[in-house]
Amino acid sequence: MSKYLLSRLLQLPITLLGLFTVIFIILRAMPGDPVAAYLGAGATAETLKDMRHKFGLDETLFAQYAHGLLGFLNADLGRSFQTNRRVTDEIMAVLPSTAILAGLALLVSSVLGMAAGVVAALRAHRFTDYFVMTLSVVWISIPAFWLALMLILVFSYQLDLFPVTGVSVQESWLPQLRGLVLPVVSLSLLFLALVARMTRSSMADILHSDFILTVRAKGAPERLVVMKHALRNAMLPVVTVIGLNTGLLFSGAVLTETVFARPGIGRLLVDSVLANDYPLVQGIILLIGTFYVVINLAVDLAYAYLDPRIKYGAQA
Amino acid sequence: MLTSALRAVRILLLGLCMMTAAGSVLAGPKILRIAHTNGLESLDPAMSIDHRTAMFMRAVYDSLVDYVPGKWPQLENKLAESYEISPDQLVYTFHLRKGMQWQKGFGEITAEDVKFTLDRAMDPKTGSPTRTLWDPVGKIEVPDKYTVRITLKKPDPGFLYKLAPWKSGIVVSKKAFEKFGADYGQKPEAVVGSGPFEVTAFTTGQKYEFRRYDKYYGKKPKLDGFEILAIPREATAALALQKGEIDMFHIRAKETLAALKKDPNVSLYMGPSGVPKAFITLNTEGQFKDVRVRRAMLHALDSDLITETVGGEMATRACGLLAPGVYEAALGCDVLPKYAYDPKKAKQLLTEAGFPNGFKSKLTILAVVPYVDIAPVLQDYWRKVGVDMEIEAVPVNDYLKKMNDGASVQAMIWSVPPGPPEGSFFLWTALDSASTKPGINTMLYKDVDGLMDKAFAAKTAAERKELYGQIQKKVVEDLPILPVYFERAVLAVRKEVDMGPTVNGQTLLPSLWPWVNIETFDKRGD
């Protein structure tokens, strides 16, 4: 197991190097010009030349790649074209906000999604099952930005329960927490629905399997049958979905962040892509890439924990 | 089971009520909260280009001269106690006030700081996007600690306005830049201003906090501070304003304006229109070489109706290039040549120019609102007179690259933020063949270059104004640019905010954010 873990961790730098190269190529192939984006229309030829030099864009592509790579190997991701701040500082400024939002959304969507899925599976083909599954289809189908605006309209504007923007002017924890409620609800619902559907489907299969029949025949209490024997075995596909959700929540919260005016990695990425801010885009994609690799590893390790038959690094 | 569930719901509701109450009972100092689409681009004045950022810059930094609140475009002395301009308009000598202090303990403001500011902005190594503004500057001398002498290579009628707080006109601390180097502006302690407010905290792209600087040499602000919150979506900002979470934001969509008009807690301040929004530049060397074709293109448009329906309340009809109410020398519709909506005349002009059956061309636009709304309307009008304009909508970056690379286009909807009120900068940017590559077409039009040289070298303001008038008339006769409407900027503000003379005077200019005076604002009942 430790060998497997080590080999997977050793793959990380290679993955990131590949990612760095791919992003470098894609960014340079993208239409638009970072200098034009920075200066706006009507910049003089002289100013354009100055700025190209300042950003290092007057060098050959190979030289730009070599400089970028050297910086990357020295853990220096450069400075943002737009703000001149270090890329690491830019990312660290918004990372906690995304981590809190995504973390809470993941917790809510996983716990409630699994609970809803288990209940639906236990009441399969009955009203509760149809209700939960219909609701999950609705939630999956609702556009995230529309849902976010409706939540603001009802719970912030009409009922005055939560702030509109999600970024509280006050600094104490209580208003901050209030500001998180609607974004978390808005972001969780889609993922909650996905987890619920996957849990329901997986649980329904497991509950009809022979070993569950055997456990029940042995007189085990129903709670033990469901929670220990059925749920643990039904978790493998659910864990995969939760793993995917984690990555998506981390990088894809852009709509929620935009509507609720919350800072975050997703919004920063979109802004930096629109501005052709090469160093910042590279930095964020590398961070997200690292995160995906770690999450995939965690999911693989979780498989081994949930199903003892899965052994990594052992000969077949 | 049911009892437990009910108890849980009760606790949840109680928690929500407490959270709501906690939010509402908190009262504090008078802080104005302003929503901004994005964060501020840079807190280093030399690196800032966005004119909205400049509004906040001028609250933190001072310049040699500044606009008098409510008396646009009159200038008053700021860091400078007095100044003289030589009769040949080449030498500007500024005498600084004594004893003014930089924020955060960076010592006295001296002439060396002014020289450093300009030298830095002009140095290509700095990479300032506004470097070329200072092209006319020949040399900068510091005869003594409180005197700075700037000698120009050639007269520049807009020079004094360039020294007012607009882009690079803001003076920075030499000591602070020597201390922080490339990290200047990256953290609150590395933003050293001389203005009425100082930066106390910020998270880039999200939130910026400014508090009153009590050692400010000038008039003290009424507010204890202000904050900028980045709210990208206008719908969210509008709801936040209605709920009182923010105090002010700049409306960009006419739909938002219509919605907020109904709210009794919100005041709407309409500025004079400054930004040319539906202006079409035509390629005077290409398909639009014949002036009759250009005139036909404008006669084909029902500009009044387009202004009313597409621009709505945010728009005012344009007859020329300079917006009245914004530029001192702007001529009104009563003086400029008129082009009434007349499709028959348009067809006749096209026939005379050798296009009895019309022709095909392309209209390049930025793929964002309002251009994507305006373009199909124009296309429809032109089609009626036989001109088939294909719309080429390009993303912002492509559009800017196209303009800056000088890629020639046939027709383009063009927009540029307004510049200083004197007019020379705007006219030069828009029309001088040396200013911009053919990307916006106007470089191809050379017929007012001579007039512009004359105007910039004019000895008196009256003579210059007369020449600006001639330029405007000539441009409307020749139509290298078809003027349709200007966009009016609107500020949506909570009722409890007192905007001071900026609003109470006759000259509210929110479209020109750099000149909005936050230090004159006040807030009641907070």
Coordinates of C-alpha atoms in Angstrom, one line a residue, chain A residues 31-48 50-52 54 79 82-86 90 93-94 97 145 149 152-153 155-157 160-172 174-175 177-178 181 257-264 267 271 273-276, chain B residues 16-20 22-24 26 33 37-38 40-42 47-49 123-132 135 182-186 202-207 209 227 229-233 235-236 239-240 242-243 245-246 263 397-401 403-405 415-416 428-429 435-437:
Chain A
P31 CA -7.3 34.4 -29.5
G32 CA -6.7 37.8 -28.1
D33 CA -3.7 39.5 -26.6
P34 CA -2.9 40.1 -22.9
V35 CA -1.4 43.5 -23.6
A36 CA -4.5 44.6 -25.5
A37 CA -6.7 43.3 -22.7
Y38 CA -4.7 45.3 -20.2
L39 CA -4.3 48.5 -22.1
G40 CA -7.7 48.6 -23.8
A41 CA -8.5 50.2 -27.2
G42 CA -6.4 52.9 -28.6
A43 CA -3.1 52.2 -27.0
T44 CA -0.2 53.6 -28.9
A45 CA 2.3 51.4 -30.5
E46 CA 5.0 52.5 -28.1
T47 CA 2.9 51.6 -25.0
L48 CA 2.1 48.2 -26.5
D50 CA 6.7 48.7 -23.5
M51 CA 4.0 46.4 -22.0
R52 CA 5.0 43.4 -24.2
K54 CA 7.4 44.2 -19.3
R79 CA 3.2 37.9 -11.3
Q82 CA -3.4 42.6 -14.5
T83 CA -2.5 43.4 -10.9
N84 CA 1.3 42.8 -10.8
R85 CA 0.7 40.8 -7.6
R86 CA 2.4 37.4 -7.1
E90 CA -3.6 36.2 -5.7
A93 CA -6.3 35.5 -1.2
V94 CA -9.3 33.7 -2.5
S97 CA -13.3 31.5 0.6
F145 CA -27.6 31.1 -11.7
L149 CA -31.1 34.6 -8.0
I152 CA -31.7 35.8 -3.1
L153 CA -35.1 37.2 -4.2
F155 CA -34.8 34.6 1.3
S156 CA -32.8 37.8 1.2
Y157 CA -35.0 40.4 -0.5
D160 CA -34.8 39.4 4.8
L161 CA -33.2 36.3 6.4
F162 CA -29.8 36.5 4.7
P163 CA -27.6 39.1 3.1
V164 CA -27.8 39.4 -0.7
T165 CA -24.1 39.4 -1.6
G166 CA -22.7 36.7 0.6
V167 CA -19.8 38.9 1.5
S168 CA -20.7 40.6 4.8
V169 CA -19.4 44.1 5.5
Q170 CA -19.0 43.2 9.1
E171 CA -16.1 41.0 10.0
S172 CA -17.5 38.8 12.8
L174 CA -21.9 35.3 12.6
P175 CA -22.6 37.6 9.6
L177 CA -22.0 32.5 8.5
R178 CA -25.2 34.1 7.4
V181 CA -26.1 30.0 3.9
E257 CA -19.4 33.0 -6.7
T258 CA -20.5 35.5 -9.4
V259 CA -24.1 35.8 -8.4
F260 CA -23.4 36.0 -4.7
A261 CA -20.4 38.3 -5.3
R262 CA -18.2 35.9 -3.4
P263 CA -14.5 35.8 -4.1
G264 CA -13.2 32.4 -5.2
R267 CA -14.3 33.5 -10.5
D271 CA -11.6 36.7 -14.9
V273 CA -8.9 33.8 -18.8
L274 CA -10.9 36.7 -20.1
A275 CA -8.0 39.0 -19.5
N276 CA -5.5 36.5 -21.0
Chain B
L16 CA -32.0 32.4 12.0
C17 CA -33.8 35.1 13.9
M18 CA -30.8 35.7 16.1
M19 CA -28.5 35.9 13.1
T20 CA -30.9 38.4 11.4
A22 CA -27.3 40.4 15.0
G23 CA -26.9 41.7 11.6
S24 CA -29.4 44.6 12.0
L26 CA -24.8 46.4 14.5
R33 CA -20.3 51.1 0.7
T37 CA -18.1 45.3 -11.0
N38 CA -14.6 44.1 -10.4
L40 CA -9.6 47.8 -8.5
E41 CA -7.0 47.0 -11.2
S42 CA -4.0 48.4 -9.4
M47 CA -0.2 51.2 -13.6
S48 CA -3.9 52.0 -13.5
I49 CA -5.8 52.6 -16.7
D123 CA 10.3 55.6 -18.0
P124 CA 9.6 52.8 -20.5
K125 CA 10.9 50.3 -17.9
T126 CA 8.0 51.1 -15.7
G127 CA 5.7 50.0 -18.4
S128 CA 3.0 52.6 -17.5
P129 CA 0.0 52.3 -19.9
T130 CA -0.2 56.1 -19.8
R131 CA 3.4 56.8 -20.6
T132 CA 2.7 58.5 -23.9
D135 CA 5.3 62.7 -24.6
A182 CA 7.8 46.0 -7.1
D183 CA 5.6 45.2 -4.1
Y184 CA 4.2 48.8 -4.0
G185 CA 0.4 48.5 -3.9
Q186 CA 0.4 44.8 -3.1
F202 CA -8.0 45.0 0.9
T203 CA -8.3 41.6 -0.7
T204 CA -7.6 42.0 -4.3
G205 CA -10.6 41.7 -6.5
Q206 CA -13.0 41.5 -3.6
K207 CA -13.1 44.2 -1.0
E209 CA -11.4 49.4 2.9
E227 CA -15.5 50.5 1.1
L229 CA -17.2 45.6 -2.8
A230 CA -16.7 43.7 -6.0
I231 CA -20.2 42.6 -7.2
P232 CA -19.9 41.3 -10.8
R233 CA -23.6 40.9 -11.5
A235 CA -28.9 42.2 -10.6
T236 CA -27.2 41.2 -7.4
L239 CA -30.9 43.9 -4.8
A240 CA -28.1 44.6 -2.4
Q242 CA -32.5 47.9 -2.2
K243 CA -31.7 46.0 0.9
E245 CA -26.2 46.3 2.0
I246 CA -24.5 48.7 -0.3
D263 CA -37.8 52.0 -5.2
N397 CA -9.7 40.5 -26.4
D398 CA -9.9 39.9 -30.2
Y399 CA -11.5 43.3 -30.6
L400 CA -8.8 45.1 -28.7
K401 CA -6.1 43.2 -30.5
M403 CA -7.8 47.7 -32.9
N404 CA -4.3 47.8 -31.5
D405 CA -2.8 45.7 -34.3
S415 CA -16.4 53.5 -27.9
V416 CA -13.8 55.2 -25.8
W428 CA -6.6 63.5 -30.7
T429 CA -7.4 59.9 -29.7
S435 CA -3.0 58.4 -32.6
T436 CA -4.3 55.0 -33.3
K437 CA -3.6 52.4 -35.9

